[in-house]
Short mmCIF file of C-alpha atoms and ligand atoms in Angstrom, two decimals:
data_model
loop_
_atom_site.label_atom_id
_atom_site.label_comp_id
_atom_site.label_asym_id
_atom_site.label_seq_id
_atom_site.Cartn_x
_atom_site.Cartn_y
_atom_site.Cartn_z
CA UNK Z 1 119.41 53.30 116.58
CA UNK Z 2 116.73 51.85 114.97
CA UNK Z 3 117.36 48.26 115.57
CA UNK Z 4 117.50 48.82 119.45
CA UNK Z 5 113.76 49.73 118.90
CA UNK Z 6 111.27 47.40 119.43
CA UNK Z 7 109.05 46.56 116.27
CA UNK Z 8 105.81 47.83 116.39
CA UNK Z 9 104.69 46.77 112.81
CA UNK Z 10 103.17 50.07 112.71
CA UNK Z 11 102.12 50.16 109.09
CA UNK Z 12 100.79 46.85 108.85
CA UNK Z 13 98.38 48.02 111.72
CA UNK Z 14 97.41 50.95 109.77
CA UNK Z 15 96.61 48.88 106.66
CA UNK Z 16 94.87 46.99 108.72
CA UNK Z 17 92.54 49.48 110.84
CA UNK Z 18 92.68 51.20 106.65
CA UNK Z 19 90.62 47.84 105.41
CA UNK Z 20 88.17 47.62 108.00
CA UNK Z 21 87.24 50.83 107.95
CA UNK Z 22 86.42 50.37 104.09
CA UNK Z 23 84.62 47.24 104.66
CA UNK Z 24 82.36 49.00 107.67
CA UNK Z 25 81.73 51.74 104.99
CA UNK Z 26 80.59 49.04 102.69
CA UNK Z 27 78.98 46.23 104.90
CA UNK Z 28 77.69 48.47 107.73
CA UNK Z 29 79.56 48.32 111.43
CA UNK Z 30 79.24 44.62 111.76
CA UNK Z 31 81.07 42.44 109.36
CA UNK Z 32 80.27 38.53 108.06
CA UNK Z 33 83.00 35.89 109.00
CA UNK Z 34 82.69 35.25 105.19
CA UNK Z 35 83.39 39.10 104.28
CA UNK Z 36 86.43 39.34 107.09
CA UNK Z 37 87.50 35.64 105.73
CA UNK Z 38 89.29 37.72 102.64
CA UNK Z 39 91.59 39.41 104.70
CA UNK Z 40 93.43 42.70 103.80
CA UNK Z 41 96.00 43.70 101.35
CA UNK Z 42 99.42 44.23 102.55
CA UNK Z 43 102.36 44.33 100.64
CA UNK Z 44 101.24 42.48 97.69
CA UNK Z 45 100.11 39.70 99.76
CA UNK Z 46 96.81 38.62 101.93
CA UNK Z 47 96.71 39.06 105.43
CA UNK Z 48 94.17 37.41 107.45
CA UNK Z 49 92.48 39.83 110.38
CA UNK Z 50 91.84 37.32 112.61
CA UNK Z 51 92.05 33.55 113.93
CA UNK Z 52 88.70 32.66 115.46
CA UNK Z 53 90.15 29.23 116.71
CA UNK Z 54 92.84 30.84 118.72
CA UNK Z 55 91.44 34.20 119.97
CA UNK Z 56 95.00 35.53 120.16
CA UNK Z 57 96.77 36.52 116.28
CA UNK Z 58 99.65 37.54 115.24
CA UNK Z 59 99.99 37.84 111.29
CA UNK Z 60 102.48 35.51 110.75
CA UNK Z 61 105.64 35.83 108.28
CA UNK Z 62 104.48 39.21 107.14
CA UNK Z 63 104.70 40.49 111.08
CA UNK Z 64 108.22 41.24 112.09
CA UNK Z 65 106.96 42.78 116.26
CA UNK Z 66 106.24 40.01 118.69
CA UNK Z 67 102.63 41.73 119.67
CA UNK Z 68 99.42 40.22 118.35
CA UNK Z 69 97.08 42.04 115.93
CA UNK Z 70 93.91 41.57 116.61
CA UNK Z 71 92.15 39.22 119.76
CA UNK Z 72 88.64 37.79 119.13
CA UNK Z 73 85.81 36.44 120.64
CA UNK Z 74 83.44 34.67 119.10
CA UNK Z 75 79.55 35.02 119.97
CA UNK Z 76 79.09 31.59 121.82
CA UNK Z 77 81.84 32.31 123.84
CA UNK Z 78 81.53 33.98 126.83
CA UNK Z 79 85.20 35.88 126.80
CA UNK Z 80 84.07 39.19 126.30
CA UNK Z 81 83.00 40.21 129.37
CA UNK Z 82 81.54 43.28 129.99
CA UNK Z 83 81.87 43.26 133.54
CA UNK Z 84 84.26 43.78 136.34
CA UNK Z 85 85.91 47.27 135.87
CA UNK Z 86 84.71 50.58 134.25
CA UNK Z 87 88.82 51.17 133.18
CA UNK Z 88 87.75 49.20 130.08
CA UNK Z 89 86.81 45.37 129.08
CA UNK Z 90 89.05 41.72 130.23
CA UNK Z 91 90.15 39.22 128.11
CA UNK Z 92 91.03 36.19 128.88
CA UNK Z 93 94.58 34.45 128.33
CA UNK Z 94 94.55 31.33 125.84
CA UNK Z 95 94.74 28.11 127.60
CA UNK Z 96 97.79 26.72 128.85
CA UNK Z 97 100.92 27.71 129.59
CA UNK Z 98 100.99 31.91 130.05
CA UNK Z 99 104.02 32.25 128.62
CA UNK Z 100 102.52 29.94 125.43
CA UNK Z 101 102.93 32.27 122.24
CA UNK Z 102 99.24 33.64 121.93
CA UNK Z 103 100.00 34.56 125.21
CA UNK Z 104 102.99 36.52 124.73
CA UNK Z 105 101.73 38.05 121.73
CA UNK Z 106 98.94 39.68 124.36
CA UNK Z 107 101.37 40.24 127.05
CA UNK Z 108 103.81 41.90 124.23
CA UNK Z 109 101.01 44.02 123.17
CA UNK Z 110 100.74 45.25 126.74
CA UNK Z 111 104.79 45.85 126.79
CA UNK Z 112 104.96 47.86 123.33
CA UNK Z 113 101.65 49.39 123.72
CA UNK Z 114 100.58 48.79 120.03
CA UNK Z 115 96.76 49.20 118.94
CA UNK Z 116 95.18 45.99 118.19
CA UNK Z 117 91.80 45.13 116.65
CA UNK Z 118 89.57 43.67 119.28
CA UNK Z 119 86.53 41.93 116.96
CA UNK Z 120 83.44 41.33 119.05
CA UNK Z 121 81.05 38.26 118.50
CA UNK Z 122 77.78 39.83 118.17
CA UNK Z 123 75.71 36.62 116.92
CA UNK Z 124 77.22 33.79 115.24
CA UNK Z 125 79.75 34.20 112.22
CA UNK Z 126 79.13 38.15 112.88
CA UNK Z 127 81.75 40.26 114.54
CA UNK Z 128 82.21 43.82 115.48
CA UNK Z 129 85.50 44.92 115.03
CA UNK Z 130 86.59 47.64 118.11
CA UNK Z 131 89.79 49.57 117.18
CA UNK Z 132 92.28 50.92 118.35
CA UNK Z 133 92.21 48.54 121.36
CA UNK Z 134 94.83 48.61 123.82
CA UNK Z 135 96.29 46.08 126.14
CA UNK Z 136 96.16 48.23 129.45
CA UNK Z 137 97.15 46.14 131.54
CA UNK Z 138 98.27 42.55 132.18
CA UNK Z 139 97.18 40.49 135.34
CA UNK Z 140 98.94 36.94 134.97
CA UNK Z 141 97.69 36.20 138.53
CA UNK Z 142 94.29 36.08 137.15
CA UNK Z 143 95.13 35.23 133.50
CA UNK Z 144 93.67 37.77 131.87
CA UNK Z 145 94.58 41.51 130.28
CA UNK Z 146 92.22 44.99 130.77
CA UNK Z 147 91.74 46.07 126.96
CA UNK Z 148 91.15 49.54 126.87
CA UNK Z 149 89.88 51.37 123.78
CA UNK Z 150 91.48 54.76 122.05
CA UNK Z 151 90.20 56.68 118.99
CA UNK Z 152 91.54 57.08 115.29
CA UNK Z 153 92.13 60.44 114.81
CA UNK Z 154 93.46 63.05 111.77
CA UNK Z 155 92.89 63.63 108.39
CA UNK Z 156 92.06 61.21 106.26
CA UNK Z 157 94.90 60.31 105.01
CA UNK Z 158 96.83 60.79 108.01
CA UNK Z 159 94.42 58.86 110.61
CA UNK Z 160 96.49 57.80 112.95
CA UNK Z 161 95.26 55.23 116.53
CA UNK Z 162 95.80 57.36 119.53
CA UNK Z 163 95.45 55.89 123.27
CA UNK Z 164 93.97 58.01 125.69
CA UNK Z 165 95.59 58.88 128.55
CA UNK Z 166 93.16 60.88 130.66
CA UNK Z 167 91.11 58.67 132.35
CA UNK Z 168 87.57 60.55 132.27
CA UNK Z 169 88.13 60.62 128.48
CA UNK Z 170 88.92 56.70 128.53
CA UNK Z 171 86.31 55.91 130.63
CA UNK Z 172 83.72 58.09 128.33
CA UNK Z 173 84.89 56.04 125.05
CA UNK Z 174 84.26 52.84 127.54
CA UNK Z 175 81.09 53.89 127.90
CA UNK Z 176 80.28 54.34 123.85
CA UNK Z 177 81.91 50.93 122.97
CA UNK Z 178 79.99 48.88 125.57
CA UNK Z 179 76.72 50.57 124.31
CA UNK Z 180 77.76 50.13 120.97
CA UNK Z 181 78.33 46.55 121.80
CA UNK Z 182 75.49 46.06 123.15
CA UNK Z 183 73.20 47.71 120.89
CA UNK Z 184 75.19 45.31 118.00
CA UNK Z 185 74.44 42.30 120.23
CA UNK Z 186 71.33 43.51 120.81
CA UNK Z 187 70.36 43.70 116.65
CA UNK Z 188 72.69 40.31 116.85
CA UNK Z 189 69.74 38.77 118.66
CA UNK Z 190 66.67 40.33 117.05
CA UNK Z 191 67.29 39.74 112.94
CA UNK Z 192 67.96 36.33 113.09
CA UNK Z 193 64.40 35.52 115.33
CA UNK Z 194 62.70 37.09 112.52
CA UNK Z 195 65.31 35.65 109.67
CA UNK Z 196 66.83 38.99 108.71
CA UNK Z 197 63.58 40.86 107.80
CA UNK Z 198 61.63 43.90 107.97
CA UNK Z 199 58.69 42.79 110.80
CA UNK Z 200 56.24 45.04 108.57
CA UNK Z 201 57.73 44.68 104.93
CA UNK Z 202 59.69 41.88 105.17
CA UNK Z 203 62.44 43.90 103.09
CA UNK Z 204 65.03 41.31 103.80
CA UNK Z 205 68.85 43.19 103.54
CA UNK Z 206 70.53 43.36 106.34
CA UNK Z 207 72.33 46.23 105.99
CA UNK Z 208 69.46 48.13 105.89
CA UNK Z 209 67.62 46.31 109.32
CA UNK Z 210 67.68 47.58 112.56
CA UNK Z 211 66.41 46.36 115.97
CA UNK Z 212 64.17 48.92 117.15
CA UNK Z 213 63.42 48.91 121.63
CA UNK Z 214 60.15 48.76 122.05
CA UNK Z 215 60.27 50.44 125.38
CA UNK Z 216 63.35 52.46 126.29
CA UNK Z 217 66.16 50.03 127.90
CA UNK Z 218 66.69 50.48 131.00
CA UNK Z 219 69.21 47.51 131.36
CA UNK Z 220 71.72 48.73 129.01
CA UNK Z 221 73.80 45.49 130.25
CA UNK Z 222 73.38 41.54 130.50
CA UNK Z 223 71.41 40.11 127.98
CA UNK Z 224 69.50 41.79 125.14
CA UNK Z 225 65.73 41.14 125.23
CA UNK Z 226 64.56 40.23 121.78
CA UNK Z 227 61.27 40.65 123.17
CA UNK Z 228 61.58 43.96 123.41
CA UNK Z 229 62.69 44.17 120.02
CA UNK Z 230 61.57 44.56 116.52
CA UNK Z 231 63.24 44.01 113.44
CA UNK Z 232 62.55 47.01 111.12
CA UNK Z 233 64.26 48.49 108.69
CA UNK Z 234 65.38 52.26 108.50
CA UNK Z 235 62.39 53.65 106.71
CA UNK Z 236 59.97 51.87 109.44
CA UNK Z 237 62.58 52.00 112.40
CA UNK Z 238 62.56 55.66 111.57
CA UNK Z 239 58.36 56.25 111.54
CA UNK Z 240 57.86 53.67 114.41
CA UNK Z 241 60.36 56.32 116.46
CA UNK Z 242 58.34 59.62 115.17
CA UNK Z 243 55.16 57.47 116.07
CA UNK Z 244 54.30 57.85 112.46
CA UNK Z 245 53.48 53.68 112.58
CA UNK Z 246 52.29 51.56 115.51
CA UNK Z 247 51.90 48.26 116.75
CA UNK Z 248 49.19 47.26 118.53
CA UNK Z 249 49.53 44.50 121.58
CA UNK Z 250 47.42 41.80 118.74
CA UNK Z 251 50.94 42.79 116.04
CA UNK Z 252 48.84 44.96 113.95
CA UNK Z 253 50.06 47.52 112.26
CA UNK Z 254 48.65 50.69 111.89
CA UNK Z 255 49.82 54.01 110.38
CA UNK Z 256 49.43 57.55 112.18
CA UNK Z 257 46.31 59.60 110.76
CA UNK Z 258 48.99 62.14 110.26
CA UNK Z 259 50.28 60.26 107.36
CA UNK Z 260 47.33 58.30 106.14
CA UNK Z 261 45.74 62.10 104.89
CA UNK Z 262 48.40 62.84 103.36
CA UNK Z 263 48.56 62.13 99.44
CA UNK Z 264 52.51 62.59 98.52
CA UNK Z 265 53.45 59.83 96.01
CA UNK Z 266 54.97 56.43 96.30
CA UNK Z 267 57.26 56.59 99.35
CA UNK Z 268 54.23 57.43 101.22
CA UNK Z 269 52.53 54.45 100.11
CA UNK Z 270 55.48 52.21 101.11
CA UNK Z 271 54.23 53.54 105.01
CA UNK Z 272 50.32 53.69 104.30
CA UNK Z 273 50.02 50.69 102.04
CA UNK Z 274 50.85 48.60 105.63
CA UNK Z 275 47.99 49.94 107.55
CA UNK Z 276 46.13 47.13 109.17
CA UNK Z 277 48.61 44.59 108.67
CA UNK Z 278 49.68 41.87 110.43
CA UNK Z 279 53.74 42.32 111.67
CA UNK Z 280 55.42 39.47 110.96
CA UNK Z 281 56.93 38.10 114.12
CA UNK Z 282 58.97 35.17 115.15
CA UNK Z 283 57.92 31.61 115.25
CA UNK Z 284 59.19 30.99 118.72
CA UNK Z 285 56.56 32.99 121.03
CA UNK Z 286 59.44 33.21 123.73
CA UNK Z 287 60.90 35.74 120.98
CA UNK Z 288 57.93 37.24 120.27
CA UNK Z 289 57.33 41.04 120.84
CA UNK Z 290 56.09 41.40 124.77
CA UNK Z 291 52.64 42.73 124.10
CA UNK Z 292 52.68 44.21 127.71
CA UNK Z 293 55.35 46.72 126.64
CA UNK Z 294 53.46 47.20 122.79
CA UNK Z 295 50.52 48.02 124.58
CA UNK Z 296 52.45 51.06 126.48
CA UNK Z 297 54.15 51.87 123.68
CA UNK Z 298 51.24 52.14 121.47
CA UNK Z 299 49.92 54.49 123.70
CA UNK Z 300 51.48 56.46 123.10
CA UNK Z 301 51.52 56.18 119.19
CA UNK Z 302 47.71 57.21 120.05
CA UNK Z 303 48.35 60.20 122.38
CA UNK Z 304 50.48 61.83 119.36
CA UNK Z 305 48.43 60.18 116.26
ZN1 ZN O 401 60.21 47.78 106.36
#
C-alpha cells in the first residue's frame, strides 16, 4: 500500500547527490556559494541545495517527505563540531522551539532514515558537501542529532546512498570525512592568506592550489595551522613532496640539483626557472610559513638533493 508508506523523496535525493557530484567533477571537492547558488535540476524546475540562513532545508513545494535535504554550516559558525563521539559528527537543533519545522525536518530525517547532504563550511562562502549523511540519532535532551556518514555505491548509473551498519566500517568512513574535513579546512585557511596563489608561481586558479604541510601534522584536529602551510599548486605541491624544490627558513626557493642538470624542455623550466626565488608569502607574519619547521624540512630537501 503505497500511501501507508512514508515519503522518502527518494529521487529528488538522487538528483540531488547526481548534481553535486557533477559540480565536484567540475569545480574540485569544495564548491563556491556562488556555484551551489544555481541549484539543481529537478523536474523541469530549480531546486536550491541548501539554505545557509536556516541550517536545516527542506526543498519546499517540489518535496512531498517531511525530512530535510541537506543541513549546513557555515564557516564562521562553530556548529560543526568535530568533537564529542567517534560514532560520527553533532549538529545542532535550530533555535527555538524543537518541535519548530527545521527541527522536525532533522528529527524526521532521523525517523525515515533518508540520506541528506551535510555541506561543510570550510572558509567563508566555500562549502564541502558530505553525502550520504545520516541522522543517527536524535538527542532532544541536548538539542542536537549524531550525523553519521554512508557511501554511494554501484554502477554509474545505478549509484545508489547506502548507510552502514557495521560499526568498524562506520567508524572507518568517520575517520576519512573528518580528515577530509580537515584537510579542506585546512586549504580553507591557507589560499586565502596568500590570496589564492601559487607561493612560488603565483599561478592563481584555485582549482589547481593546494595547501601543502610543511612538517607532517601531528594534530590532525582543532585548528589548522596556516603556518605550517604553503599554498602551492599541483606541479610544485607535487616536487616540494619528492624534495625536487625547497624552501629555505629566509623563503627562498631553490630547486634540487637533481633537476637543475637535467635539460628536458619547457615543463622543466617551469621548476628550474624558480631557483633562487623569493616565495611569495602572506602579508600578515602571524600567517607566515614557521621558519623553525622550513628549516627541518629543508633538511631534509638537502639530505636527498
Ligand atoms: Zn606553482
Amino acid at each position: 500500500m503505497r500511501e501507508n508508506r512514508p515519503v522518502r523523496d527518494e529521487s529528488l535525493r538522487s538528483s540531488c547527490f547526481a548534481s553535486l557530484d557533477v559540480l565536484q567533477a567540475q569545480y574540485g571537492p569544495e564548491l563556491p556559494y556562488a556555484v551551489l547558488a544555481g541549484g539543481f535540476q529537478f523536474r523541469g524546475g530549480k531546486v536550491p541545495f541548501l539554505n545557509r540562513a536556516y541550517g536545516i532545508y527542506r526543498a519546499g513545494a517540489v518535496q512531498r517527505g517531511p525530512a530535510a535535504l541537506s543541513i549546513n554550516s557555515a564557516f564562521a559558525q562553530k556548529r560543526y563540531q568535530d568533537e564529542g563521539t567517534a560514532d560520527g559528527v553533532l549538529y545542532r537543533y535550530q533555535d527555538g522551539p524543537i518541535d519548530n519545522h527545521f527541527n522536525s525536518w532533522l528529527r524526521q530525517a532521523h525517523l525515515l532514515g533518508v540520506p541528506l547532504v551535510y555541506f561543510i563550511g570550510t572558509r567563508p562562502n566555500w562549502y564541502r558537501p558530505e553525502y550520504p549523511a545520516f541522522v543517527e540519532a536524535d538527542h532532544p535532551a541536548t538539542r542536537s542529532v549524531l550525523i553519521s556518514f554512508g557511501e554511494i555505491r554501484g554502477a554509474y548509473d545505478e549509484r545508489e546512498p547506502v548507510r552502514i551498519r557495521d560499526e568498524i566500517e562506520r567508524r572507518y568512513v568517520l575517520r576519512q570525512v573528518k580528515q577530509r574535513i580537515h584537510q579542506a579546512q585546512f586549504r580553507g585557511a591557507v589560499l586565502p592568506a596568500y590570496r589564492d596563489r601559487c607561493g612560488i608561481c603565483s599561478l592563481k586558479e584555485t582549482r589547481l592550489l593546494d595547501a601543502a604541510h610543511i612538517t607532517a601534522d601531528i594534530e590532525e584536529r582543532g585548528v589548522p595551522l596556516v603556518s605550517n602551510g604553503l599554498s602551492l599548486c599541483s606541479i610544485h605541491h607535487r616536487a616540494f613532496d619528492h624534495d625536487l624544490v625547497g624552501v629555505d627558513a629566509d623563503y627562498r626557493v631553490l630547486v634540487s640539483p637533481r633537476l637543475l642538470e637535467e635539460d628536458d624542455g619547457p615543463m622543466l623550466d617551469l621548476l628550474k626557472g624558480f631557483h633562487t626565488q623569493p616565495l611569495h608569502v602572506p602579508r600578515a607574519a602571524a600567517l607566515r610559513p614557521d621558519r623553525e619547521r622550513l628549516a627541518e624540512r629543508f633538511e631534509r630537501f638537502l639530505d636527498r638533493a
